[in-house]
Coordinates of C-alpha atoms and ligand atoms in Angstrom, one line a residue:
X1 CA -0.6 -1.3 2.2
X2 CA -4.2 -2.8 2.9
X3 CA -7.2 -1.3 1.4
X4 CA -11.4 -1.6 2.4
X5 CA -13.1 -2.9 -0.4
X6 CA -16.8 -2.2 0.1
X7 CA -20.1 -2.5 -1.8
X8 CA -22.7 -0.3 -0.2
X9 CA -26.1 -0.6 -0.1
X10 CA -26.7 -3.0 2.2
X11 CA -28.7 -2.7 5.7
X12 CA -26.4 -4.3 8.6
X13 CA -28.5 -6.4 10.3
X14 CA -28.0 -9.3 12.9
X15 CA -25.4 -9.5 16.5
X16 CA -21.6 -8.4 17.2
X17 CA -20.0 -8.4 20.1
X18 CA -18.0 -5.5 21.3
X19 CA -14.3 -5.2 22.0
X20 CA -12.2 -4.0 25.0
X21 CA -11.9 -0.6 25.2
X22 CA -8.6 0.9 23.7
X23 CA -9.0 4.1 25.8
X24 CA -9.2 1.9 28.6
X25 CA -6.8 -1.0 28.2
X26 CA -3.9 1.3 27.1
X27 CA -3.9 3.9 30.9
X28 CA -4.1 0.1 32.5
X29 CA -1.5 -1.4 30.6
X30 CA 0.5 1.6 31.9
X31 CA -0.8 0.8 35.6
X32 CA 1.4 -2.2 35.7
X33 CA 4.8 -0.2 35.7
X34 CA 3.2 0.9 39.5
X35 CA 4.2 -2.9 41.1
X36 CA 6.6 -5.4 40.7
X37 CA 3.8 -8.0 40.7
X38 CA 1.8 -9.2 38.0
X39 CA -1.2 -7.5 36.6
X40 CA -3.6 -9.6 34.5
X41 CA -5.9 -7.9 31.9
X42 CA -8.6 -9.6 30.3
X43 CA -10.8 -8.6 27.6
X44 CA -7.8 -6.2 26.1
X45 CA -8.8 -5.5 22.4
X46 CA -6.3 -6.8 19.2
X47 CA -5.0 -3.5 17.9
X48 CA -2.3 -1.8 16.9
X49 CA -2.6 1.0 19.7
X50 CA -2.2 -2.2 21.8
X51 CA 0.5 -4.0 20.5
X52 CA 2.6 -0.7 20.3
X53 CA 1.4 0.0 24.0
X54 CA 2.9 -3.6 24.7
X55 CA 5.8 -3.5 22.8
X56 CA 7.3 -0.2 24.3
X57 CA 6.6 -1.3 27.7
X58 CA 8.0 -4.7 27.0
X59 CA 11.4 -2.7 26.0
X60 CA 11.4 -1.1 29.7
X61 CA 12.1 -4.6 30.9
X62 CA 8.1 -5.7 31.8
X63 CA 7.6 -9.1 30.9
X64 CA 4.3 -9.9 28.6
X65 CA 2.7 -12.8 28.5
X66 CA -0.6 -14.6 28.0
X67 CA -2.1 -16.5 29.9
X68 CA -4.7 -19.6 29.6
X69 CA -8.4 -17.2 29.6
X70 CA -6.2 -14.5 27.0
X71 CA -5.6 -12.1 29.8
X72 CA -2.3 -10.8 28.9
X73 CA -0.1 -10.7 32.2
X74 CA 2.7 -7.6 32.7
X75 CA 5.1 -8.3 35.3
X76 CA 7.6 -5.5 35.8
X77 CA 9.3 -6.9 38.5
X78 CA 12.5 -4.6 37.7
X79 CA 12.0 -1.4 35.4
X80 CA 15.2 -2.1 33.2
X81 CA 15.2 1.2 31.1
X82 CA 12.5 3.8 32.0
X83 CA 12.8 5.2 28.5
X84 CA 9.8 5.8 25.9
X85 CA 11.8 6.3 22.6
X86 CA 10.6 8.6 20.1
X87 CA 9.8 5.9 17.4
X88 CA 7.1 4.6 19.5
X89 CA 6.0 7.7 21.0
X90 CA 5.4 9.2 17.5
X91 CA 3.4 6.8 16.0
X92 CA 1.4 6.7 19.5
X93 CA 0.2 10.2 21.7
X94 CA -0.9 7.5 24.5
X95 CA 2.7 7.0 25.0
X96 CA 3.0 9.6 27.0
X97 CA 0.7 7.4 30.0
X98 CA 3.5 6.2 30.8
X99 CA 5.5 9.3 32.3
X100 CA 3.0 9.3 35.7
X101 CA 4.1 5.9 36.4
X102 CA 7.6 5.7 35.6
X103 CA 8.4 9.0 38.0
X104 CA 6.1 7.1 40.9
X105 CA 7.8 4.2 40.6
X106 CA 11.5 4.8 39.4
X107 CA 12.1 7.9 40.5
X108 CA 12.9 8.9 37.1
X109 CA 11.6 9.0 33.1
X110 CA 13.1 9.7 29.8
X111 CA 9.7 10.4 27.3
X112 CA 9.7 12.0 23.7
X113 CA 7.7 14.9 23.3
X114 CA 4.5 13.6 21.4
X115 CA 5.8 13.8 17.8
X116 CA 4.3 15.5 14.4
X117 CA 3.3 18.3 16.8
X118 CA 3.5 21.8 15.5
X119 CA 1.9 23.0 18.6
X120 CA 4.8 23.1 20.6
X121 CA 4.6 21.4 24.5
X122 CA 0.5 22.4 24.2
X123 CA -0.9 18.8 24.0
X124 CA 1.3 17.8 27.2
X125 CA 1.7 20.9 29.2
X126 CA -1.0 20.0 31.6
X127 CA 0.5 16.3 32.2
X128 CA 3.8 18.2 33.0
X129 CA 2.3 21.2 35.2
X130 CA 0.3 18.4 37.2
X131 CA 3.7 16.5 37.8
X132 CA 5.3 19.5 38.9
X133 CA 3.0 20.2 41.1
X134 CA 3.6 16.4 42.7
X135 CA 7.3 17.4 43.0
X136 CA 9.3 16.7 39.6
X137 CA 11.4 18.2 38.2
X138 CA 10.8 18.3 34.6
X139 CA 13.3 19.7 31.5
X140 CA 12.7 19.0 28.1
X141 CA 16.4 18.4 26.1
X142 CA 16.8 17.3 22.7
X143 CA 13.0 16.4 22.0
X144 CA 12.5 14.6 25.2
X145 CA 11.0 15.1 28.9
X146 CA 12.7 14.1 31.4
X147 CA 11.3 13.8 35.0
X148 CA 13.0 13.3 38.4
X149 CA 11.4 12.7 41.9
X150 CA 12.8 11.6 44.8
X151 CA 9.6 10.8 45.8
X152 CA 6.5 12.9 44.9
X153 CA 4.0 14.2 47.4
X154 CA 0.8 15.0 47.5
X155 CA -0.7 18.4 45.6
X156 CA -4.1 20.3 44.7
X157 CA -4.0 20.8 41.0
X158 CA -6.6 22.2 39.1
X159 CA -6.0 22.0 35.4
X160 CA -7.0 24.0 32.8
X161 CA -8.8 22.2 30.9
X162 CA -10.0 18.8 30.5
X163 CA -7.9 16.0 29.2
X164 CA -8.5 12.3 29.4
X165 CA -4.7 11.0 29.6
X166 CA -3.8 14.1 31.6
X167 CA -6.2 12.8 34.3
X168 CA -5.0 9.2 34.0
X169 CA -1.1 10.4 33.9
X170 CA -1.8 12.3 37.3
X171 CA -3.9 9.6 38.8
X172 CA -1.1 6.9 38.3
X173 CA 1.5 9.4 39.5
X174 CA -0.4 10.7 42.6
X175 CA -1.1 6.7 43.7
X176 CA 2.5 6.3 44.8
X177 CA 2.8 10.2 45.7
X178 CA 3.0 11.2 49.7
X179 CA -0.5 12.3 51.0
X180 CA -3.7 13.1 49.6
X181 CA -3.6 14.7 46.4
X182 CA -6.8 16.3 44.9
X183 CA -7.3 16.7 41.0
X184 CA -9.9 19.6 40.1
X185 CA -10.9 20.0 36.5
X186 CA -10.5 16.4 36.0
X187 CA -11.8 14.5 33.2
X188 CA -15.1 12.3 33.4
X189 CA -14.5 10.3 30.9
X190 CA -15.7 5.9 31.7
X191 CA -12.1 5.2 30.5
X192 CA -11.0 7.6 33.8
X193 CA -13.2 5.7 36.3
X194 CA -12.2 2.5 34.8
X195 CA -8.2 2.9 35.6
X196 CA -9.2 4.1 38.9
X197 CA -11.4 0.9 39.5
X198 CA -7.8 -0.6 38.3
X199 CA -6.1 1.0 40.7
X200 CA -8.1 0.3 43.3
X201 CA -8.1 -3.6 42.6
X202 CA -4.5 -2.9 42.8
X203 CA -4.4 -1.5 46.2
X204 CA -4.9 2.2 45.7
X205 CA -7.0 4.8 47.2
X206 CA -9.1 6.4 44.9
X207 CA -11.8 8.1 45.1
X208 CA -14.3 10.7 43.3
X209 CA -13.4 8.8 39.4
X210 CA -16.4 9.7 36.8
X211 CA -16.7 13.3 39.3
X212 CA -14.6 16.1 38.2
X213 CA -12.7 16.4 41.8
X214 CA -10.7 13.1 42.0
X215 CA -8.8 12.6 45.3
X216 CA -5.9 9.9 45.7
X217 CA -4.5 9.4 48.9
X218 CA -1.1 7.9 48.3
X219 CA -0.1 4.5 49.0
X220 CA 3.8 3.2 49.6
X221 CA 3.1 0.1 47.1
X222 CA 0.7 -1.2 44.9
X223 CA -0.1 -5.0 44.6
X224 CA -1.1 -7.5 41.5
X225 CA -4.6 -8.0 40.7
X226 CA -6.6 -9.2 37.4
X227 CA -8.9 -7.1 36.0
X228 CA -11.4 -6.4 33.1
X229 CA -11.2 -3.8 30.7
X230 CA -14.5 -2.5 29.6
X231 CA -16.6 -2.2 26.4
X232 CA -15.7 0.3 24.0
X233 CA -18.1 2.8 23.3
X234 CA -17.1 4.4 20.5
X235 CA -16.6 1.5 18.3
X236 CA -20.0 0.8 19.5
X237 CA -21.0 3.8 18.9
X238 CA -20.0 3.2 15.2
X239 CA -21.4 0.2 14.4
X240 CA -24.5 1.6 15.6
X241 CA -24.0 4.9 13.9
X242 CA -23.2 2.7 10.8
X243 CA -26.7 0.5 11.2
X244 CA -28.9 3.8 11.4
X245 CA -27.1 4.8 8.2
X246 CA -27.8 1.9 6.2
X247 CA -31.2 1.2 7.6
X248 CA -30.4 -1.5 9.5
X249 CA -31.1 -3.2 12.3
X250 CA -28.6 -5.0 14.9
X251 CA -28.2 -6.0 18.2
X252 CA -24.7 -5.7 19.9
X253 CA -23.6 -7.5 22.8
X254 CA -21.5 -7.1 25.9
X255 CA -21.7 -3.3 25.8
X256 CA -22.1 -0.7 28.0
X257 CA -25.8 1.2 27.4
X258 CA -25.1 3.8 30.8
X259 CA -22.1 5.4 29.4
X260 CA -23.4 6.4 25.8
X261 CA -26.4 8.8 26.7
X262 CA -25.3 11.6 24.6
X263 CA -24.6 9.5 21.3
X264 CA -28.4 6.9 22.0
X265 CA -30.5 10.3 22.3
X266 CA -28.7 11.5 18.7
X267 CA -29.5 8.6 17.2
X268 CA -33.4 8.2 18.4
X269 CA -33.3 12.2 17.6
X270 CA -32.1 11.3 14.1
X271 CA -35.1 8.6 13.7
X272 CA -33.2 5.1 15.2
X273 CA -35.7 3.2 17.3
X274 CA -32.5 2.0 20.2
X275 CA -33.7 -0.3 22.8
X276 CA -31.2 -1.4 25.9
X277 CA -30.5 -4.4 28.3
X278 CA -27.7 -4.4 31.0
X279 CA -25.2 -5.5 27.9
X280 CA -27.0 -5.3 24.7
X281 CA -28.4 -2.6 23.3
X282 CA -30.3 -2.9 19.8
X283 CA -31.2 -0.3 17.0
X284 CA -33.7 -0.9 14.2
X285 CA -33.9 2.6 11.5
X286 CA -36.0 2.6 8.5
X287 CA -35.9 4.6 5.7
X288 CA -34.2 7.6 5.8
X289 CA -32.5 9.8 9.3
X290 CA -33.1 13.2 10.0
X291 CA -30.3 15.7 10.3
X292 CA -28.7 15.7 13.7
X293 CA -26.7 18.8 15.3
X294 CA -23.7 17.6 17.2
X295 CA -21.8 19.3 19.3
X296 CA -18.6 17.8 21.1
X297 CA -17.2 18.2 24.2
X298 CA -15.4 16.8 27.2
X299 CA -17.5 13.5 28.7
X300 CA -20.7 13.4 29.4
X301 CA -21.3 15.6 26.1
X302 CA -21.0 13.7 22.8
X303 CA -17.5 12.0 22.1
X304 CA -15.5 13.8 19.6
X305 CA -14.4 10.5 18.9
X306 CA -17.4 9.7 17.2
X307 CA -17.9 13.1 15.3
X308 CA -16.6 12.0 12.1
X309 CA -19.2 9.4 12.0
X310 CA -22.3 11.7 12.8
X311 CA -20.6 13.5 9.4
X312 CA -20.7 11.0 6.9
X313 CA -24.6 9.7 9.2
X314 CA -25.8 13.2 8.2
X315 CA -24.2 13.1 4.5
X316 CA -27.7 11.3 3.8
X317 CA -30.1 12.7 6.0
X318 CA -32.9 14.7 5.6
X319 CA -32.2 18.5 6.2
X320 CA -28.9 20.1 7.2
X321 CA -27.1 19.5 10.3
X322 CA -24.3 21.3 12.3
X323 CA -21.6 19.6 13.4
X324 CA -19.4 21.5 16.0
X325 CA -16.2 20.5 17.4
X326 CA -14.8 21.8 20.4
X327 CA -12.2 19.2 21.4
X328 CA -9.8 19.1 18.9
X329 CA -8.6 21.7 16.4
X330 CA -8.2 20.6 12.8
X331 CA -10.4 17.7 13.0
X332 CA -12.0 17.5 9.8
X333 CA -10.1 15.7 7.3
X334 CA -12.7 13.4 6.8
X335 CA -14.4 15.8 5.2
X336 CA -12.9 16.7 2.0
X337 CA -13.2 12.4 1.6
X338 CA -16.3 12.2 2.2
X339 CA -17.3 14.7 -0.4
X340 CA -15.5 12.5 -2.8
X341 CA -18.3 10.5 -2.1
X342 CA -21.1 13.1 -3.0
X343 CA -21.4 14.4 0.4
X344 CA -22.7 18.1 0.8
X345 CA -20.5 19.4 3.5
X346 CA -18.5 22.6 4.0
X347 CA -16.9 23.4 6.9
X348 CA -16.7 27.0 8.6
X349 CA -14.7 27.0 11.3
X350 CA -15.0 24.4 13.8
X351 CA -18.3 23.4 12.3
X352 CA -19.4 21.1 9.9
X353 CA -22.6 21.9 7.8
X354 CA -23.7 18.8 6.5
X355 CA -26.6 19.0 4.4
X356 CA -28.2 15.6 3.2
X357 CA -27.9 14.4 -0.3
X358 CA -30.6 11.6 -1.6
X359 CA -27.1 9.2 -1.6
X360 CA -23.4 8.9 -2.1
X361 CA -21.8 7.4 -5.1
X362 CA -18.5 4.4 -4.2
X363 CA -15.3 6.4 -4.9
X364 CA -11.2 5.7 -3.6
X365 CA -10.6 7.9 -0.6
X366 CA -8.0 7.8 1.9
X367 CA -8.0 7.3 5.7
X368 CA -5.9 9.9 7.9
X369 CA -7.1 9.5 11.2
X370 CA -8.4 6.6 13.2
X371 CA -11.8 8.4 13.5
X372 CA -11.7 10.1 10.2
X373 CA -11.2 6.2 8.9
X374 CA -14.6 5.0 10.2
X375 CA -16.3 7.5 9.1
X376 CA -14.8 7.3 5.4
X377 CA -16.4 2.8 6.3
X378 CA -19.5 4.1 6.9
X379 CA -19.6 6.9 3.8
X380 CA -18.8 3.2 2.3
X381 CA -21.1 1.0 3.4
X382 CA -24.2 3.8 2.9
X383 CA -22.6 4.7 -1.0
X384 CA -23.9 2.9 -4.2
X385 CA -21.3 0.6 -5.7
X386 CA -17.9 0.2 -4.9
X387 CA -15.4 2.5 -2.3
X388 CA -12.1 1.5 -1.4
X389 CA -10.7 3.1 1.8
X390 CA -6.9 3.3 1.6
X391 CA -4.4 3.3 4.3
X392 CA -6.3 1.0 6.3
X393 CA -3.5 0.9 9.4
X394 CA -5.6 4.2 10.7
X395 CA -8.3 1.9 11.3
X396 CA -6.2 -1.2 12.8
X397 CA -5.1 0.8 15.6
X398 CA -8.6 1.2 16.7
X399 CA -11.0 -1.0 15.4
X400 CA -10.8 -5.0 16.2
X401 CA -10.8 -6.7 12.6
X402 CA -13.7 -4.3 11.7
X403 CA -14.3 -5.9 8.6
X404 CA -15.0 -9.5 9.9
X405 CA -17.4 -7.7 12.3
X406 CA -19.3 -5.7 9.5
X407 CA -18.9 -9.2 7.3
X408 CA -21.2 -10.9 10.0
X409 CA -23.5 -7.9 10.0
X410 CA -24.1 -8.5 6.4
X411 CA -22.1 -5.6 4.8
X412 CA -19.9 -6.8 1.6
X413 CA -16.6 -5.2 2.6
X414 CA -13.1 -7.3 2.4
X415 CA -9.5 -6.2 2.4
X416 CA -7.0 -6.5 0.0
X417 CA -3.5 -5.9 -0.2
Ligands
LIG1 C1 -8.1 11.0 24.7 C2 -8.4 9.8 23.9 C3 -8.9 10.2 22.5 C4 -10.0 11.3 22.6 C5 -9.6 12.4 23.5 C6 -10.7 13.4 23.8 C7 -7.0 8.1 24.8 C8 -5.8 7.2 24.6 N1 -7.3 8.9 23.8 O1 -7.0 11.6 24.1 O2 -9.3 9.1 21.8 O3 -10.2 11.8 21.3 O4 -9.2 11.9 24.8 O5 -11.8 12.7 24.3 O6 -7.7 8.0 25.8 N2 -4.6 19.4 25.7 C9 -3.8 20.5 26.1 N3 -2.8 20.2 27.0 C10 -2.7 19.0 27.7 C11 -3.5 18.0 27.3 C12 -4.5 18.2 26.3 O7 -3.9 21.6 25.6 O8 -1.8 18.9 28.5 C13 -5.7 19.7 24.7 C14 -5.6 18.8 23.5 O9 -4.7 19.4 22.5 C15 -7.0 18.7 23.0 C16 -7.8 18.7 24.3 O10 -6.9 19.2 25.3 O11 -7.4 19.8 22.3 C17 -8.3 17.3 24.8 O12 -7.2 16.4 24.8 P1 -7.1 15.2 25.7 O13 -8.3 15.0 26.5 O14 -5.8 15.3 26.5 O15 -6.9 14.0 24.7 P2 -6.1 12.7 24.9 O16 -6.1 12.4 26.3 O17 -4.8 12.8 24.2

């Protein structure tokens, strides 16, 4: 199993450029099971999340291929099997994106419930309500969903509460549905507006994206198109998160400054001087951060996906912080890693209080979680001497070759086997 190797220590300083967004590519990779012609993505990110996202589509019959500018083409002309099996589905939640489609278009869908989830149906029962409400019948039988529509009409749904793939599933569903259908409670999130802009380039009618009242008039087919995932925030997010904690200073290129408000303002609250250009935005910190307060919560709040990171940034920061998560339950396992490390943090509830050391020492911790995995990097690169982050695949399925990135910023991190 691969391991981080990193010495800490050093400031990141120089360029990167920014990846596709995973939260994106993976609802648009879905949005090709809505034609029979070819949809062409460019900018789609290497990652595990991706190639998973690829393969299980791949096994409903679409056909993948790249094409000469690396935009990887999906053609499912014919939906062979419109199964996601469980041993996909359980190493992936986004799985589930692909129910919407595969009732829109096929009239039918075999899913697995989400796996390792001792929640019961919580984390899908909105995606499964919404569908309902467009007309399909849903039962769940032997660990599965399954989802019948002759075909769906149109609805008024207003969901409980806010979820990003909930809003994508319904979106993708309600494009092929009969009618006008109007989401209330949706989610805000860029990733949201950028499948609709999908969508649309694909023929559909939608309208209200980035809004949390979404409106869809249905359309009776959907056509090719190409289109351009956009930047990922959060892993911009974290290699900016990551410069302010070493002291560095970086510039990182083909980003997207208008969509990360909430997490610039914590970082010039913390002491980061960030400047911004239509695609670059740059962060200079010197000497040490003050403690930040973070509190997540659906877009345009600050990402939960980049609350692990504000952690281990406030392990070394002067005063305490309190870091709050509302998004997710149980979303601290970084934590107990981190204070491996030397950190100062005990958590009470859903919040963190992180009160700054001078500095962490290098110790072996272990990666759980995709965002609980950066954060144990940056508790890296900030710690004197050596850390070695185990179960590096966490990372993989979110992060594009992360350590070549932070190589070329300067930071002395390798992999090993
Ligand atoms: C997406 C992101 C993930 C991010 C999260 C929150 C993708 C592929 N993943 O995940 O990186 O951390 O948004 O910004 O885009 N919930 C229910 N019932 C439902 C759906 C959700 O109770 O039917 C709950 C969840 O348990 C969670 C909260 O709602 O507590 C938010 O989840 P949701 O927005 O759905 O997260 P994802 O879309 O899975």
């Amino acid at each position: 199993m691969d391991r981080l190797l990193i010495e800490g220590g050093v400031p990141l300083s120089g360029e990167a450029r920014v990846s596709g967004a995973k939260n994106a590519t993976l609802p648009i990779l879905c949005a090709a099971l809505l034609t029979e012609e070819p949809l062409t993505v460019t900018n789609v990110p290497h990652l595990r999340d991706v190639t998973t996202m690829l393969n299980l589509l791949a096994q409903m019959g679409v056909a993948i291929s790249m094409d000469e500018q690396l935009g990887v083409e999906l053609v499912a002309a014919r939906i062979a099997s419109p199964v996601a099996p469980y041993e996909l589905v359980r190493t992936m939640r986004a799985s589930v994106l692909v129910l919407g489609p595969l009732i829109a278009r096929c009239g039918e869908a075999r899913v697995s419930l989400p796996g390792g989830c001792a929640i019961g149906l919580r984390p899908v029962d909105q995606h499964l309500k919404g569908l309902q409400a467009l007309g399909a019948t849903i039962s769940i039988e032997h660990g599965y969903m399954l989802a019948r529509a002759k075909r769906l009409r149109s609805a008024h749904i207003c969901m409980d509460l806010v979820t990003v793939t909930g809003t994508e599933n319904l979106m993708m569903a309600a494009a092929l549905a009969d009618g006008t259908t109007v989401l209330e409670n949706a989610a805000r999130e860029p990733e949201v507006v950028d499948l609709a802009n999908c969508l649309n380039a694909m023929g559909a009618k939608v309208q209200g994206a980035g809004s949390d009242i979404i409106t869809i008039e249905g359309v009776t087919r959907l056509h090719g198109a190409r289109y351009r995932a956009m930047a990922d925030r959060i892993e911009t997010g974290t290699f900016l998160a990551a410069a302010a904690a070493t002291g560095g200073s970086i510039t990182l290129r083909d980003v997207r400054p208008d969509i990360l408000d909430a997490v610039l303002d914590k970082l010039r609250e913390a002491g980061a001087h960030v400047t911004s250009g239509p695609d670059w935005i740059a962060l200079e910190a010197n000497g040490a951060l003050n403690a930040v307060n973070v509190r997540t919560a659906p877009y345009p709040a600050f990402p939960t996906d980049m609350q692990a990171q504000f952690v281990a940034l406030n392990s070394v920061a002067r005063g305490t912080a309190l870091v709050t998560e509302t998004v997710f339950e149980n979303r601290f396992m970084h934590v107990q890693e981190l204070k491996r490390l030397g950190a100062d943090i005990e958590v009470e509830g859903n919040t963190a209080v992180v009160k700054g050391v001078g500095h962490l020492d290098g110790a072996s911790v272990m990666a759980t979680d995709l965002r609980a995995s950066a954060s144990l990097v940056l508790g890296g690169l900030i710690a004197r001497g050596t850390t070695t982050v185990d179960r590096v695949y966490h990372l993989d399925r979110g992060y594009e070759r992360i350590e070549e990135k932070l190589s070329r910023l300067g930071a002395r991190i390798r992999r090993a086997r």
